[in-house]
Amino acid sequence: SQQGEEDPQALSIQEGENATMNCSYKTSINNLQWYRQNSGRGLVHLILIRSNEREKHSGRLRVTLDTSKKSSSLLITASRAADTASYFCATKSREDSSYKLIFGSGTRLLVRP
Amino acid sequence: ETGVTQTPRHLVMGMTNKKSLKCEQHLGHNAMYWYKQSAKKPLELMFVYSLEERVENNSVPSRFSPECPNSSHLFLHLHTLQPEDSALYLCASSDRGLAGETQYFGPGTRLLVL
């Protein structure tokens, strides 16, 4: 079954606005990570939140985790045109082998100048 | 730059060709991964190597053949591919062997099979 489904699939906002992306997953997790991918490039790790954490900040990024709802959100504040990219959540399951990261389909974010 | 390089960046091949993708990591990691990324689909894990030993082969067709000669290099040998194999192939590495939490990705090889 698919782990890590992002919502929405696509998001278009004006520069300066906040962008919120959501991720839902199915199994018990060890941690959840968010990655960013610029068009046709590799993924870049943004932030990791562990199953015993509820919120984490890194610069303009804020991640929340609700293990009871099996969901996470990524908030990008004061967005910039350079934030335009696809954003993926990835989960490390407690049940699968420890090395596996299961990625969602991603949210495509467009920040209009 | 993430410390993971991939060559070539773009590849066009016919279905009867044989080619190889190369990945090199300069991070001192000891686990390496191949992923396939197709349009509008989640990343698919293909192979995992830890300490040069293959520990995962995710039901990948035999026309894809990985090779890991040492902990810094990973290859994906391609032969008799199909058009549906056209995709972005991403290499990644992680620290602390199989327990590495964060993966570092290369820029990918965009493959087109004609």
CSV table of C-alpha atoms in Angstrom, one decimal:
chain,number,residue,atom,x,y,z
A,1,SER,CA,0.0,0.0,0.0
A,2,GLN,CA,1.2,3.5,-0.7
A,3,GLN,CA,2.7,5.3,2.2
A,4,GLY,CA,3.0,9.1,2.3
A,5,GLU,CA,0.3,10.8,0.2
A,6,GLU,CA,0.7,14.5,-0.2
A,7,ASP,CA,-2.1,16.9,-0.4
A,8,PRO,CA,-2.7,19.0,-2.4
A,9,GLN,CA,-1.0,17.7,-5.6
A,10,ALA,CA,-0.4,21.2,-6.8
A,11,LEU,CA,-0.4,24.6,-5.1
A,12,SER,CA,0.0,28.1,-6.6
A,13,ILE,CA,0.5,31.1,-4.3
A,14,GLN,CA,1.8,34.6,-4.5
A,15,GLU,CA,5.3,35.5,-3.2
A,16,GLY,CA,5.1,36.4,0.4
A,17,GLU,CA,2.2,34.1,1.2
A,18,ASN,CA,2.5,31.0,3.3
A,19,ALA,CA,2.4,27.5,1.7
A,20,THR,CA,1.0,24.5,3.6
A,21,MET,CA,1.4,21.0,2.3
A,22,ASN,CA,0.0,17.9,4.0
A,23,CYS,CA,1.1,14.3,4.1
A,24,SER,CA,-0.8,11.2,5.3
A,25,TYR,CA,0.6,7.8,5.9
A,26,LYS,CA,-0.6,4.3,6.8
A,27,THR,CA,1.8,2.4,9.1
A,28,SER,CA,3.6,3.2,12.3
A,29,ILE,CA,6.7,5.2,11.6
A,30,ASN,CA,10.1,5.8,13.1
A,31,ASN,CA,10.4,9.2,11.5
A,32,LEU,CA,9.0,11.4,8.7
A,33,GLN,CA,11.1,13.5,6.5
A,34,TRP,CA,10.4,16.2,3.9
A,35,TYR,CA,12.4,16.6,0.8
A,36,ARG,CA,12.4,19.2,-2.0
A,37,GLN,CA,13.1,18.6,-5.7
A,38,ASN,CA,13.7,21.3,-8.3
A,39,SER,CA,12.5,20.3,-11.7
A,40,GLY,CA,14.4,17.4,-13.1
A,41,ARG,CA,16.9,17.4,-10.3
A,42,GLY,CA,17.7,15.2,-7.3
A,43,LEU,CA,15.9,15.5,-3.9
A,44,VAL,CA,17.3,17.6,-1.1
A,45,HIS,CA,16.5,16.8,2.5
A,46,LEU,CA,14.8,19.6,4.3
A,47,ILE,CA,13.8,18.4,7.7
A,48,LEU,CA,13.2,15.3,9.8
A,49,ILE,CA,10.7,14.8,12.6
A,50,ARG,CA,10.7,11.8,14.8
A,51,SER,CA,7.6,9.9,15.9
A,52,ASN,CA,7.9,11.3,19.5
A,53,GLU,CA,8.0,14.9,18.3
A,54,ARG,CA,5.0,17.1,17.5
A,55,GLU,CA,6.6,20.1,15.9
A,56,LYS,CA,9.9,21.2,14.4
A,57,HIS,CA,11.2,24.4,12.9
A,58,SER,CA,14.0,25.1,10.5
A,59,GLY,CA,14.3,28.7,9.2
A,60,ARG,CA,11.1,29.4,7.3
A,61,LEU,CA,10.0,25.8,7.6
A,62,ARG,CA,7.6,24.4,10.2
A,63,VAL,CA,6.7,20.7,10.3
A,64,THR,CA,4.0,19.2,12.5
A,65,LEU,CA,3.4,15.5,13.1
A,66,ASP,CA,0.2,14.0,14.4
A,67,THR,CA,0.8,10.2,14.9
A,68,SER,CA,-2.8,9.6,16.0
A,69,LYS,CA,-4.0,10.9,12.7
A,70,LYS,CA,-1.0,9.6,10.8
A,71,SER,CA,-0.5,12.9,9.2
A,72,SER,CA,2.1,15.7,8.9
A,73,SER,CA,2.2,19.2,7.5
A,74,LEU,CA,4.9,21.3,6.1
A,75,LEU,CA,4.5,25.1,6.3
A,76,ILE,CA,6.7,27.4,4.3
A,77,THR,CA,6.3,31.0,5.6
A,78,ALA,CA,6.9,34.1,3.6
A,79,SER,CA,7.4,32.2,0.4
A,80,ARG,CA,9.8,33.2,-2.3
A,81,ALA,CA,9.9,32.5,-6.0
A,82,ALA,CA,12.9,30.3,-5.4
A,83,ASP,CA,10.7,28.0,-3.2
A,84,THR,CA,9.1,26.8,-6.5
A,85,ALA,CA,9.7,23.1,-6.5
A,86,SER,CA,8.1,19.7,-5.7
A,87,TYR,CA,7.9,18.7,-2.1
A,88,PHE,CA,7.8,15.1,-0.9
A,89,CYS,CA,7.3,13.5,2.4
A,90,ALA,CA,9.0,10.2,3.2
A,91,THR,CA,8.4,7.9,6.0
A,92,LYS,CA,10.7,5.4,7.7
A,93,SER,CA,8.4,2.7,8.9
A,94,ARG,CA,8.9,0.8,12.2
A,95,GLU,CA,7.6,-2.3,10.4
A,96,ASP,CA,9.8,-2.4,7.3
A,97,SER,CA,13.5,-2.8,7.1
A,98,SER,CA,15.2,0.2,8.7
A,99,TYR,CA,16.8,1.5,5.6
A,100,LYS,CA,13.6,1.9,3.6
A,101,LEU,CA,12.2,5.4,2.9
A,102,ILE,CA,8.7,5.4,1.4
A,103,PHE,CA,8.0,8.5,-0.7
A,104,GLY,CA,4.7,10.1,-1.6
A,105,SER,CA,3.8,11.5,-5.0
A,106,GLY,CA,4.6,15.0,-4.0
A,107,THR,CA,3.1,18.5,-4.0
A,108,ARG,CA,4.1,20.8,-6.8
A,109,LEU,CA,4.5,24.3,-5.4
A,110,LEU,CA,4.5,27.4,-7.7
A,111,VAL,CA,5.3,30.7,-6.1
A,112,ARG,CA,4.4,33.6,-8.4
A,113,PRO,CA,6.6,36.6,-8.2
B,1,GLU,CA,25.9,20.1,-4.3
B,2,THR,CA,24.9,17.2,-2.1
B,3,GLY,CA,28.2,15.2,-2.5
B,4,VAL,CA,26.6,12.7,-4.8
B,5,THR,CA,27.3,12.8,-8.5
B,6,GLN,CA,25.7,11.0,-11.3
B,7,THR,CA,26.8,10.5,-14.9
B,8,PRO,CA,25.6,10.9,-17.5
B,9,ARG,CA,23.0,13.5,-16.8
B,10,HIS,CA,21.0,12.6,-19.9
B,11,LEU,CA,20.9,9.4,-21.9
B,12,VAL,CA,19.0,8.4,-25.0
B,13,MET,CA,19.2,4.7,-26.0
B,14,GLY,CA,17.6,2.3,-28.3
B,15,MET,CA,16.0,-0.9,-27.0
B,16,THR,CA,18.9,-3.0,-28.1
B,17,ASN,CA,21.6,-0.9,-26.6
B,18,LYS,CA,23.7,-1.5,-23.5
B,19,LYS,CA,24.6,1.4,-21.3
B,20,SER,CA,25.6,2.0,-17.7
B,21,LEU,CA,24.7,4.7,-15.2
B,22,LYS,CA,27.3,5.8,-12.7
B,23,CYS,CA,27.0,7.2,-9.2
B,24,GLU,CA,29.7,8.4,-6.9
B,25,GLN,CA,29.4,9.7,-3.4
B,26,HIS,CA,32.0,11.8,-1.6
B,27,LEU,CA,30.4,11.7,1.8
B,28,GLY,CA,32.0,8.6,3.3
B,29,HIS,CA,28.6,6.9,3.4
B,30,ASN,CA,28.4,3.1,3.3
B,31,ALA,CA,24.9,2.6,1.9
B,32,MET,CA,23.8,3.5,-1.6
B,33,TYR,CA,20.5,3.3,-3.4
B,34,TRP,CA,19.0,3.4,-6.8
B,35,TYR,CA,15.5,4.9,-7.3
B,36,LYS,CA,13.3,5.3,-10.4
B,37,GLN,CA,11.2,8.4,-10.7
B,38,SER,CA,8.5,8.3,-13.4
B,39,ALA,CA,6.1,11.1,-14.2
B,40,LYS,CA,3.3,11.4,-11.7
B,41,LYS,CA,4.4,8.4,-9.7
B,42,PRO,CA,6.1,8.1,-6.3
B,43,LEU,CA,9.8,7.3,-6.2
B,44,GLU,CA,10.4,3.6,-6.6
B,45,LEU,CA,13.2,2.0,-4.7
B,46,MET,CA,15.0,-0.3,-7.0
B,47,PHE,CA,18.2,-1.5,-5.2
B,48,VAL,CA,20.0,-1.0,-1.9
B,49,TYR,CA,23.6,-1.7,-1.2
B,50,SER,CA,25.2,-1.7,2.3
B,51,LEU,CA,28.9,-2.2,2.6
B,52,GLU,CA,29.0,-3.2,-1.0
B,53,GLU,CA,26.5,-6.0,-0.4
B,54,ARG,CA,23.1,-5.9,-2.1
B,55,VAL,CA,20.4,-6.0,0.6
B,56,GLU,CA,17.4,-5.1,-1.5
B,57,ASN,CA,16.2,-6.0,-5.0
B,58,ASN,CA,12.7,-4.6,-5.2
B,59,SER,CA,11.3,-6.9,-7.9
B,60,VAL,CA,13.2,-5.1,-10.5
B,61,PRO,CA,13.4,-6.7,-14.0
B,62,SER,CA,16.7,-8.4,-14.9
B,63,ARG,CA,17.3,-5.9,-17.7
B,64,PHE,CA,18.5,-3.6,-14.8
B,65,SER,CA,21.7,-4.9,-13.2
B,66,PRO,CA,23.4,-3.1,-10.3
B,67,GLU,CA,27.0,-3.2,-9.4
B,68,CYS,CA,28.7,-1.8,-6.3
B,69,PRO,CA,32.5,-2.3,-6.5
B,70,ASN,CA,33.1,-0.2,-3.4
B,71,SER,CA,31.3,1.9,-0.9
B,72,SER,CA,31.8,5.1,-3.0
B,73,HIS,CA,30.6,3.8,-6.4
B,74,LEU,CA,27.4,2.4,-7.7
B,75,PHE,CA,26.5,1.4,-11.2
B,76,LEU,CA,23.3,0.5,-13.0
B,77,HIS,CA,23.9,-1.5,-16.1
B,78,LEU,CA,21.1,-1.3,-18.6
B,79,HIS,CA,20.3,-3.7,-21.5
B,80,THR,CA,17.4,-4.4,-23.8
B,81,LEU,CA,15.3,-1.7,-22.1
B,82,GLN,CA,11.7,-0.9,-22.9
B,83,PRO,CA,10.2,2.5,-23.6
B,84,GLU,CA,8.3,2.4,-20.3
B,85,ASP,CA,11.8,2.4,-18.6
B,86,SER,CA,12.2,6.0,-19.6
B,87,ALA,CA,12.4,7.9,-16.3
B,88,LEU,CA,14.7,9.9,-14.0
B,89,TYR,CA,17.1,7.5,-12.2
B,90,LEU,CA,18.2,8.8,-8.9
B,91,CYS,CA,21.1,7.6,-6.8
B,92,ALA,CA,21.3,8.3,-3.1
B,93,SER,CA,23.6,7.5,-0.2
B,94,SER,CA,23.2,7.4,3.5
B,95,ASP,CA,25.3,7.3,6.6
B,96,ARG,CA,25.5,4.7,9.3
B,97,GLY,CA,24.8,1.8,7.0
B,98,LEU,CA,21.2,0.6,6.8
B,99,ALA,CA,20.2,2.7,9.8
B,100,GLY,CA,21.0,6.0,8.1
B,101,GLU,CA,18.1,8.3,8.5
B,102,THR,CA,18.7,10.9,5.9
B,103,GLN,CA,19.4,10.1,2.3
B,104,TYR,CA,21.5,12.3,0.0
B,105,PHE,CA,20.6,12.3,-3.6
B,106,GLY,CA,22.4,12.9,-6.8
B,107,PRO,CA,21.0,15.1,-9.6
B,108,GLY,CA,19.8,12.1,-11.5
B,109,THR,CA,20.1,10.6,-15.0
B,110,ARG,CA,17.3,11.4,-17.3
B,111,LEU,CA,16.9,8.3,-19.5
B,112,LEU,CA,14.9,8.1,-22.7
B,113,VAL,CA,14.4,4.7,-24.3
B,114,LEU,CA,13.4,4.9,-28.0
